[in-house]
XYZ file of C-alpha atoms in Angstrom:
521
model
C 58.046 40.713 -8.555
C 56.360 39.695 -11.668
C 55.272 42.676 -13.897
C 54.927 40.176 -17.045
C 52.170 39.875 -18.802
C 50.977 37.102 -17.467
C 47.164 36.437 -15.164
C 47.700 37.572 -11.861
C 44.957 35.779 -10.993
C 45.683 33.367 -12.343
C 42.772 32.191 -14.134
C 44.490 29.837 -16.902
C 40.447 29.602 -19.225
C 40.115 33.319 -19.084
C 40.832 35.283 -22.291
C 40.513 38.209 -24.359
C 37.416 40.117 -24.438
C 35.679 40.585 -27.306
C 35.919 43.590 -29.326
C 32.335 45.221 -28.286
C 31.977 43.867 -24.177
C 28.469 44.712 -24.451
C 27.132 42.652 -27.475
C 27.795 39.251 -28.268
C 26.431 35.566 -28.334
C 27.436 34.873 -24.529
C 24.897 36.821 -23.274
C 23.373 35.509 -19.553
C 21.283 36.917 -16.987
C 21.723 37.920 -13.294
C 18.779 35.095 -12.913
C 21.022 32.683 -14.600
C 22.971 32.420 -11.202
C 19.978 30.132 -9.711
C 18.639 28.364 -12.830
C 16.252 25.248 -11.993
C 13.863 23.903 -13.511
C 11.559 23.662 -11.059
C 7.450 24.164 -10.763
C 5.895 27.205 -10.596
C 6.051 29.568 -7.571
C 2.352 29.755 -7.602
C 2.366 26.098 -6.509
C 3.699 26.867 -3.078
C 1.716 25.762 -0.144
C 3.054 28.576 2.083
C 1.688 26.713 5.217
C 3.437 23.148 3.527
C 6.725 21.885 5.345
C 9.827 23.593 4.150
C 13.325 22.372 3.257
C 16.348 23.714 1.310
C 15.865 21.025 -1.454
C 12.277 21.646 -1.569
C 11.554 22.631 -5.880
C 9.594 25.510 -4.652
C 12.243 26.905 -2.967
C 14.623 26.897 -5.105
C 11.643 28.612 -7.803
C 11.415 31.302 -5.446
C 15.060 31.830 -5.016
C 14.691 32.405 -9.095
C 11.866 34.610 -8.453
C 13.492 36.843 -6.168
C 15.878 37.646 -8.556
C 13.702 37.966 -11.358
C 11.016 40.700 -9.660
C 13.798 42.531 -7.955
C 16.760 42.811 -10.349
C 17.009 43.883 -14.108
C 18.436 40.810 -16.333
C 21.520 42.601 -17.446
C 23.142 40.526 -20.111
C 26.852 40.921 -18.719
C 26.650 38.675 -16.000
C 27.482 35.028 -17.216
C 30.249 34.446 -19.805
C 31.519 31.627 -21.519
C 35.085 31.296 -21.287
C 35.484 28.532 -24.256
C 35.067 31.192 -26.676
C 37.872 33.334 -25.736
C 41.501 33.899 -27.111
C 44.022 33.606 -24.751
C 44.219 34.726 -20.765
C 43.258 38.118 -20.081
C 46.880 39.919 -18.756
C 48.411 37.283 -21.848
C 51.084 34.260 -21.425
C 54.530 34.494 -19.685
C 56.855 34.296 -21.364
C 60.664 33.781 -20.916
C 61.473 36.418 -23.540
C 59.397 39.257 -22.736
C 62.025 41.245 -20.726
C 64.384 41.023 -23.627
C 61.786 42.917 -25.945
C 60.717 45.718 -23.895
C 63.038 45.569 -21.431
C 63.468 49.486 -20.811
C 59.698 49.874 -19.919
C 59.938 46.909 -17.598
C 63.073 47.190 -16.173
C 61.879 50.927 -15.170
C 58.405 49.101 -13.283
C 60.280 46.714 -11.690
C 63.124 48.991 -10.386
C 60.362 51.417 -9.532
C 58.122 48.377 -7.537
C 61.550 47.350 -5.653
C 63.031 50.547 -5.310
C 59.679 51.441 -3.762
C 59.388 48.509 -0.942
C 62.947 49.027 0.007
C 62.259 52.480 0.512
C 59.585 52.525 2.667
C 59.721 49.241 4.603
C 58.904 45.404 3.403
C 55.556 44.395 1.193
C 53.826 43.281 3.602
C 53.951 46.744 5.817
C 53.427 48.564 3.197
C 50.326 46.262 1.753
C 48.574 46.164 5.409
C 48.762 50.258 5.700
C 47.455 50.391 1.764
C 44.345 47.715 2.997
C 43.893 50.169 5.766
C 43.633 53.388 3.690
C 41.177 51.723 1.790
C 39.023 50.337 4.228
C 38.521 53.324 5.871
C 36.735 55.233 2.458
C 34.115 52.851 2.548
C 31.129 52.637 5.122
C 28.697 50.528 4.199
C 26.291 50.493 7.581
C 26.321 54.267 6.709
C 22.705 56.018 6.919
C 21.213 56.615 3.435
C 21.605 60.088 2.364
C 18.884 59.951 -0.593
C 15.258 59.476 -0.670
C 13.317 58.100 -3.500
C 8.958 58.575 -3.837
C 6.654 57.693 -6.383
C 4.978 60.380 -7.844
C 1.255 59.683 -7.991
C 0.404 61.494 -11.558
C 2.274 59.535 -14.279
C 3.053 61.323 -16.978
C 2.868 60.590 -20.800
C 0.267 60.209 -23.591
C -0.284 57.471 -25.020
C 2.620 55.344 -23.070
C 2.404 56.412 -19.103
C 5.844 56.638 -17.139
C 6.099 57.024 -13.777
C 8.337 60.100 -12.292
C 10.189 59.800 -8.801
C 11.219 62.776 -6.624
C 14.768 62.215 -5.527
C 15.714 63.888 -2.458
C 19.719 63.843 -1.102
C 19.504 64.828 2.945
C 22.864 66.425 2.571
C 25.330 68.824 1.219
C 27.115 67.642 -2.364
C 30.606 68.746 -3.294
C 30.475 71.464 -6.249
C 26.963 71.510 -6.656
C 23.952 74.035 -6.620
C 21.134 71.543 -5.935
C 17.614 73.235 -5.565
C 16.574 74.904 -2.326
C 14.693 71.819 -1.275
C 17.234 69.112 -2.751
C 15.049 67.592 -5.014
C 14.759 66.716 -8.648
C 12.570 64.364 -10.501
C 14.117 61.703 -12.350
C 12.288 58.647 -14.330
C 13.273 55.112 -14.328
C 15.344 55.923 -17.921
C 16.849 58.474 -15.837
C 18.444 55.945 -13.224
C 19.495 53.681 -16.556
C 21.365 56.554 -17.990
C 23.271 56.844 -14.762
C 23.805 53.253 -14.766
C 24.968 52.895 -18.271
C 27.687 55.796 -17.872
C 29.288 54.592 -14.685
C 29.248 51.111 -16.293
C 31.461 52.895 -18.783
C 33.225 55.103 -16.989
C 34.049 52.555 -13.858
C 34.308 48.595 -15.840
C 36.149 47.453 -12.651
C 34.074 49.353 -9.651
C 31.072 47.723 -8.153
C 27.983 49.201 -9.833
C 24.737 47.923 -8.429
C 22.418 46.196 -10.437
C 19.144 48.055 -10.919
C 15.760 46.557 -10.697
C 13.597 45.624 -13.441
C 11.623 48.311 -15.746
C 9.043 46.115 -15.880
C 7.940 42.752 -15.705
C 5.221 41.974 -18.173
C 1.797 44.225 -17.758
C 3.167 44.577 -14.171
C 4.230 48.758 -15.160
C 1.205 49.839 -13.492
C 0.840 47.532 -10.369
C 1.508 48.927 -7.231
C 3.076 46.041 -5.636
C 5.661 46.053 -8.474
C 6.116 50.004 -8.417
C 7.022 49.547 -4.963
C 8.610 47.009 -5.057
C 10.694 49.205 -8.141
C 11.208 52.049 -5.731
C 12.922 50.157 -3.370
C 14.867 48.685 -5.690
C 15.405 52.459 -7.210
C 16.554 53.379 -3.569
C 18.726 51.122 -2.676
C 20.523 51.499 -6.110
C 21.470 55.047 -5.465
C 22.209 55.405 -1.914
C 24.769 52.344 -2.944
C 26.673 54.607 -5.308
C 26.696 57.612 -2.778
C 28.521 55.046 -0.216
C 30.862 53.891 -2.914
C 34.355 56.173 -2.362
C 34.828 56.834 -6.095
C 31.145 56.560 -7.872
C 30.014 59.110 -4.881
C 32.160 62.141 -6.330
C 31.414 61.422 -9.780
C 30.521 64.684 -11.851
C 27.853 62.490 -13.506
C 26.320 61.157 -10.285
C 26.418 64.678 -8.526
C 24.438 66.033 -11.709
C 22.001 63.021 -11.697
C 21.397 64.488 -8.164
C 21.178 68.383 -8.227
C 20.361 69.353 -11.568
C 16.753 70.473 -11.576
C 16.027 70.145 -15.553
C 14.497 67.178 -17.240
C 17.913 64.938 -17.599
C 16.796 63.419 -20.612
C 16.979 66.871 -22.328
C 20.237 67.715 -20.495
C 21.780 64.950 -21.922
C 20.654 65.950 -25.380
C 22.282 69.656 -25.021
C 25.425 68.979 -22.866
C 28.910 67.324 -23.352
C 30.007 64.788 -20.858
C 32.848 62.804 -20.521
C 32.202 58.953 -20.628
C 35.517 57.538 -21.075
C 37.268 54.841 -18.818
C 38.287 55.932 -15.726
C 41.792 55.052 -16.068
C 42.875 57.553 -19.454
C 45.976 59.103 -18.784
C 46.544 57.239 -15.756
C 49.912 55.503 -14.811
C 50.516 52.870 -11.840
C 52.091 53.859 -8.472
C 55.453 52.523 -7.887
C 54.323 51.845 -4.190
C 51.543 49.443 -5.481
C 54.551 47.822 -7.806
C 55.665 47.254 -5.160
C 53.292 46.005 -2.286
C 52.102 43.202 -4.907
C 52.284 39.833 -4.046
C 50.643 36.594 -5.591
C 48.599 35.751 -2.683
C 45.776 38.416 -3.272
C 44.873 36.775 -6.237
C 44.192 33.731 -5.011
C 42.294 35.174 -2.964
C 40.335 36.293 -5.697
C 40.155 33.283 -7.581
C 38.379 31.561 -4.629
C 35.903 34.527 -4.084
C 34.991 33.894 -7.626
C 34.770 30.009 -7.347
C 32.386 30.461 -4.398
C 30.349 33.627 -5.026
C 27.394 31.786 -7.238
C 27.348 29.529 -4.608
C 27.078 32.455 -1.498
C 24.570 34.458 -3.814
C 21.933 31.575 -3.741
C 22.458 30.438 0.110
C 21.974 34.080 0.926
C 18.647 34.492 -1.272
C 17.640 31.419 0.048
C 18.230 32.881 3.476
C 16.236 35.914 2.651
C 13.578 34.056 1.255
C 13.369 31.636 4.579
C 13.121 34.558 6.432
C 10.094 36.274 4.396
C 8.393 32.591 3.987
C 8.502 32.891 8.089
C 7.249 36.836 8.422
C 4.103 36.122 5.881
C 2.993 33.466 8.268
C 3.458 35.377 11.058
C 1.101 37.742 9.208
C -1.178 34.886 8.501
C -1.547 33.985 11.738
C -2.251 37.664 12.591
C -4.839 37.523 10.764
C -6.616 34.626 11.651
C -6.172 36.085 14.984
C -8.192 39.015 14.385
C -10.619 37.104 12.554
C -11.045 34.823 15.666
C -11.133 37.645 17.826
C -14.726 39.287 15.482
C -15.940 35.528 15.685
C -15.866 35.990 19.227
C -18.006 38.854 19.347
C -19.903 37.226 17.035
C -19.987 34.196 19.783
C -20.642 35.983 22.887
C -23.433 38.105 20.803
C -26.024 35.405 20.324
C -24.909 33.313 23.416
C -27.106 35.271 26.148
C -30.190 33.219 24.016
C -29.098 29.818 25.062
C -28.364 30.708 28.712
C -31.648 32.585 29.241
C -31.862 31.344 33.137
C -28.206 32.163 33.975
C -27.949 36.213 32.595
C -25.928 37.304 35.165
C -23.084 34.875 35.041
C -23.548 34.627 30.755
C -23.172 38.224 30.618
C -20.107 38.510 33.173
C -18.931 35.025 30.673
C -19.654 37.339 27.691
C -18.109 40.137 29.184
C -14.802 37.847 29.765
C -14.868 36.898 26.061
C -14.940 40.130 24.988
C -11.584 41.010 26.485
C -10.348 38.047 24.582
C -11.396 39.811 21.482
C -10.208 42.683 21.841
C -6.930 40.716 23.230
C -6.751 39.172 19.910
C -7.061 42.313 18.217
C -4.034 43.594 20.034
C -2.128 41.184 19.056
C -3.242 41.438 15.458
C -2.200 44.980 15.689
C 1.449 44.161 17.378
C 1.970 41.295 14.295
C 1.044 43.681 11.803
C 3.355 46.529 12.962
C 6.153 43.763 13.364
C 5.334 43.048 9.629
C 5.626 46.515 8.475
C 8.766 46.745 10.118
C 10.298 43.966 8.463
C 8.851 44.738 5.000
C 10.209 48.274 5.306
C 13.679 47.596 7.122
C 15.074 44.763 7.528
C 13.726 43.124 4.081
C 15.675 46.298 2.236
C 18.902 44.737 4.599
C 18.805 41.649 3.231
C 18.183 42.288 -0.624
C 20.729 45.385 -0.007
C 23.544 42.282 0.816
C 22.130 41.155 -2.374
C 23.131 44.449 -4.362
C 26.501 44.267 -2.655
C 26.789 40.391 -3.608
C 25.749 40.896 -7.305
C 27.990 43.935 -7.736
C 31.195 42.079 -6.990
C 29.794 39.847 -8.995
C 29.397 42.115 -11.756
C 33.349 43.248 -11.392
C 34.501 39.271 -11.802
C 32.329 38.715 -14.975
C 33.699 42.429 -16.524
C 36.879 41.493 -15.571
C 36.671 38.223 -17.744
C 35.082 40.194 -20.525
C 37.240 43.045 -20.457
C 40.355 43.455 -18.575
C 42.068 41.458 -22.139
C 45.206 42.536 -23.864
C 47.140 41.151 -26.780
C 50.466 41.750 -25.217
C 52.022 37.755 -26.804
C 51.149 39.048 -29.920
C 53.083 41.896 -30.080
C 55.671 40.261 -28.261
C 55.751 37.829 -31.139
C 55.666 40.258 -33.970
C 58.386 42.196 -32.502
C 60.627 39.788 -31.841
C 59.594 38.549 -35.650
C 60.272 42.194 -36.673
C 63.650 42.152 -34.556
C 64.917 39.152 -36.605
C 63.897 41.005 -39.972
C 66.362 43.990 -38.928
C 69.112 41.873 -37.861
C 68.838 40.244 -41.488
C 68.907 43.507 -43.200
C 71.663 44.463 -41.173
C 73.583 42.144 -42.719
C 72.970 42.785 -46.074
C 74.104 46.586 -46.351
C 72.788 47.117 -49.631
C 69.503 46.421 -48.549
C 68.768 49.230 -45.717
C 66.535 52.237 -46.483
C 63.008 52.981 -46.100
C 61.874 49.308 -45.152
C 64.189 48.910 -42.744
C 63.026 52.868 -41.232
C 59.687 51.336 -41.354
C 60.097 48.150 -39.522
C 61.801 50.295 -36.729
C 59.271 52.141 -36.551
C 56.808 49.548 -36.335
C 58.671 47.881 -33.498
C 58.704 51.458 -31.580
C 55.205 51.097 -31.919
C 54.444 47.720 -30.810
C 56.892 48.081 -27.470
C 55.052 51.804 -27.060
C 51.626 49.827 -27.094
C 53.188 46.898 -25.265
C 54.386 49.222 -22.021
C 50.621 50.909 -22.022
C 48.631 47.655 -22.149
C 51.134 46.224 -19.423
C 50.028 50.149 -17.222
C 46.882 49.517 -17.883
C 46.881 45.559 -16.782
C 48.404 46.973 -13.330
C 45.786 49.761 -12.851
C 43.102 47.265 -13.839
C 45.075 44.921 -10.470
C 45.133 47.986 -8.580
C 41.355 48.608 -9.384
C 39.386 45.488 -8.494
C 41.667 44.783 -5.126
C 40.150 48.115 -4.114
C 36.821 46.754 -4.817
C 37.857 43.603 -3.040
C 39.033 45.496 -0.198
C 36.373 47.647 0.119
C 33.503 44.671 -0.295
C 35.410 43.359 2.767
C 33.492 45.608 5.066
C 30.274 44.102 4.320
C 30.528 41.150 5.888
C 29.393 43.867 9.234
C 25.974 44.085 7.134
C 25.681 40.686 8.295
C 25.738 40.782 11.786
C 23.653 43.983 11.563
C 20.836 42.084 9.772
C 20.674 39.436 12.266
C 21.247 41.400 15.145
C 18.379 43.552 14.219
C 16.210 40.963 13.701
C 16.868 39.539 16.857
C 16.586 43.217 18.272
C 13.275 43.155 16.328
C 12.020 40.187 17.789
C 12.966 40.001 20.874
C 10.597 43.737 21.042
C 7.581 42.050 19.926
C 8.133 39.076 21.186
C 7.768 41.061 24.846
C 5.062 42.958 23.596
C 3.047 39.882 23.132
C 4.388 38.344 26.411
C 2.594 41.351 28.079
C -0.500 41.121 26.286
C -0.865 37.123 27.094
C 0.291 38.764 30.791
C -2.619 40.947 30.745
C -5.132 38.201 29.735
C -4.346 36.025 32.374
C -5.026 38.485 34.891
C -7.948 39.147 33.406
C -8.918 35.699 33.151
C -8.091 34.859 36.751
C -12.057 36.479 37.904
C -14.000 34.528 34.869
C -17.134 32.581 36.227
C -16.047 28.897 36.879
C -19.150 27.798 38.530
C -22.479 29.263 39.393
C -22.126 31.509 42.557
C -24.805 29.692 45.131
């Protein structure tokens, strides 16, 4: 078992982070993902003929992102400017330097899968465990609405009641389950789990604003959404759900901005104090992180299919409402038609009027099928839209846990291997020279206590940073079932309008079947 301090996942480029993760010249965007220079969205004919290479396409792809996702600058990192590979290098000598610490891990790790049955057993009943604390086809358990009245003087905000449909652990929520949070409010929460949870996948928010867009109501609903799906994602997440912060952001009734002024909370990272199981020691083999290393190779690439996917799909359901409404405007035209017709046919009333009469039920045929394309619309926009751009949130926050990971998951465990063993040599030279111990040779002990102290922590908290993103990889197993949900429900979808219509055509024919085809004689 290798308990060195060497990548597990082997990611030879990948180095140190820097000392403050959150500032610093390698700054990206979620949008950077799908760069292209390509024309303007505004260019798209959304009638035109459509392909995967199309410019447009890959504009809106860019788009999407953009208008539904806040550019957090954490999300593309450049690996050229970093030290050396985030667990350190292997080396040969390692075990000679702190061997106590990690002969006690690796005894532990072995002892462990002897005990209780080989690595592979006891890896497939760990996978299990973790599986099972993670649901992501679960039913959201928290509502978010717009306000109507903003609030503010001279700069208006906009306040959203936030609603959870059931019980909380340790909490006294208000007797209706509400509170009213702004959008600063959900950035707060954001920003602390961030901190709290590096390696956990914390979904992205969407944007505060875009531009003058803070008052338009397509954006603000757009934002809501966004707002929605950001939160019930951390209540189906098996660690972020019981979080003290996240049950407060929930069920405290005051204004949280003023809350967070007056009270003390705890923001440091989640794994203070912590050690690593022996059982994980272990389970651990080298396969999982390549694994890993191939989810990360591939993931820009499965981000943009699947946006390009979604935005296929929405390309095809704004047609569909185009068409609907040419259809209704066909169907007035028709009444229009049949209105002024009896003036031509002034000799024939009887079968004009029974003609007229026939139109009409054309109309209002048209109508109906205005009114079955526009609730098929609304049912798209409001369900199984939020299904695909919720893969999205799932997508971007593993994301998110690869780039943090890279930025800072670092340790500098080679160079205090290398001072100690420099240190080592200094003590075996002053051991020779007996005239020469005293206080500097106290204090280069001492300094080498240190060093292997510091050395055995960073190596803990390498192998609790493992044990915490293979939990996230686990767990973002299960939403591959999102999948087939989305496109069984939009087959479900369709396949219920799709009859609907059927009938209706159904209908007209009959209908049709007793129109005046000749002048009765």
């Amino acid at each position: 078992m290798n308990i060195e301090g060497d990548d597990p996942w082997r990611r030879p480029h990948v180095s140190q982070a820097a000392e403050n993760v959150w500032s610093g010249e390698n700054k990206g965007s979620i949008s950077d993902t799908v760069i292209d220079n390509s024309p303007s969205l505004l260019s798209h004919d959304p009638f035109g003929p459509t392909t995967l290479n199309e410019p447009s396409l890959s504009a809106e792809v860019k788009e999407t992102i953009r208008v539904n996702y806040n550019e957090r600058n954490i999300n593309n990192t450049d690996s050229s400017t970093m030290e050396q590979s985030v667990w350190g290098q292997a080396t040969t000598s390692f075990n000679n330097i702190n061997s106590s610490a990690l002969d006690k891990l690796n005894s532990a790790g072995n002892d462990a899968a002897s005990e209780n049955g080989s690595k592979s057993e006891l890896l497939d009943s760990w996978i299990e465990s973790v599986r099972k604390t993670f649901v992501p086809l679960s039913s959201n358990i928290v509502v978010v609405e717009k306000i109507p009245e903003r609030e503010g003087i001279l700069f208006k905000h906009t306040n959203y009641l936030v609603k959870h449909l059931i019980s909380l652990p340790n909490t006294t929520p208000s007797p209706d389950r509400t509170v009213i949070r702004r959008y600063s409010d959900f950035s707060w929460l954001q920003e602390v789990l961030l901190q709290r949870y590096p390696f956990r996948m914390i979904p992205e928010l969407p944007p505060k604003k875009i531009g003058t867009q803070n008052s338009d109501p397509v954006f603000l609903a757009r934002r809501r959404k966004g707002l929605t799906r950001f939160i019930n994602l951390v209540m189906k997440h098996p660690v972020l759900r019981i979080d003290d912060l996240v049950l407060t952001f929930l069920t405290v009734p005051t204004d949280l901005s003023s809350w967070r002024k007056q009270a003390n909370y705890d923001t440091s990272e989640e794994f203070t104090d912590q050690k690593i199981d022996k059982a994980f020691l272990g389970m651990w083999h080298k396969d999982l992180s390549v694994q890993w290393n191939k989810a990360d190779e591939n993931i820009d690439g499965l981000l943009e299919s699947w946006i390009k996917i979604s935005v296929l799909v929405e390309r095809y359901e704004k047609r569909m409402k185009h068409v609907s409404e040419e259809r209704r405007i066909l169907g007035t035209i028709m009444e229009e038609f049949s209105a002024n017709s009896n003036a031509l046919y002034p000799l024939d009333l009887n079968s004009i009027n029974d003609i007229n009469n026939h139109i009409n039920i054309v109309s209002k045929h048209l109508h109906k099928l205005a009114d079955i394309s526009e609730n098929e619309q609304e049912e798209v926009e409001e369900e199984l839209s939020v299904k695909f751009k919720t893969f999205i949130d799932f997508i971007l926050a593993l994301k998110g846990v690869f780039e943090r990971y890279k930025m800072m998951a670092g340790n500098n465990i080679p160079q205090l291997q290398r001072r100690v063993e420099i240190n080592l040599d200094k003590l075996r030279a002053i051991e020779g020279k007996a005239d020469t111990k005293g206080a500097e040779y106290e204090r280069i002990k001492g300094v080498i206590q240190r060093d292997k102290r510091t050395i055995t922590d960073q190596l803990n908290r390498s192998w609790l940073i493992r044990k915490c993103i293979l939990e996230e990889f686990v767990i973002f197993q299960e939403t591959q079932f999102v999948i087939t949900s989305i496109f069984q429900e939009w087959a479900k979808m369709h396949t219920k309008y799709v009859n609907e219509h059927t009938e209706c055509w159904e209908r007209l024919y009959s209908n049709m079947e007793d129109m005046p085809f000749a002048r009765n004689i």
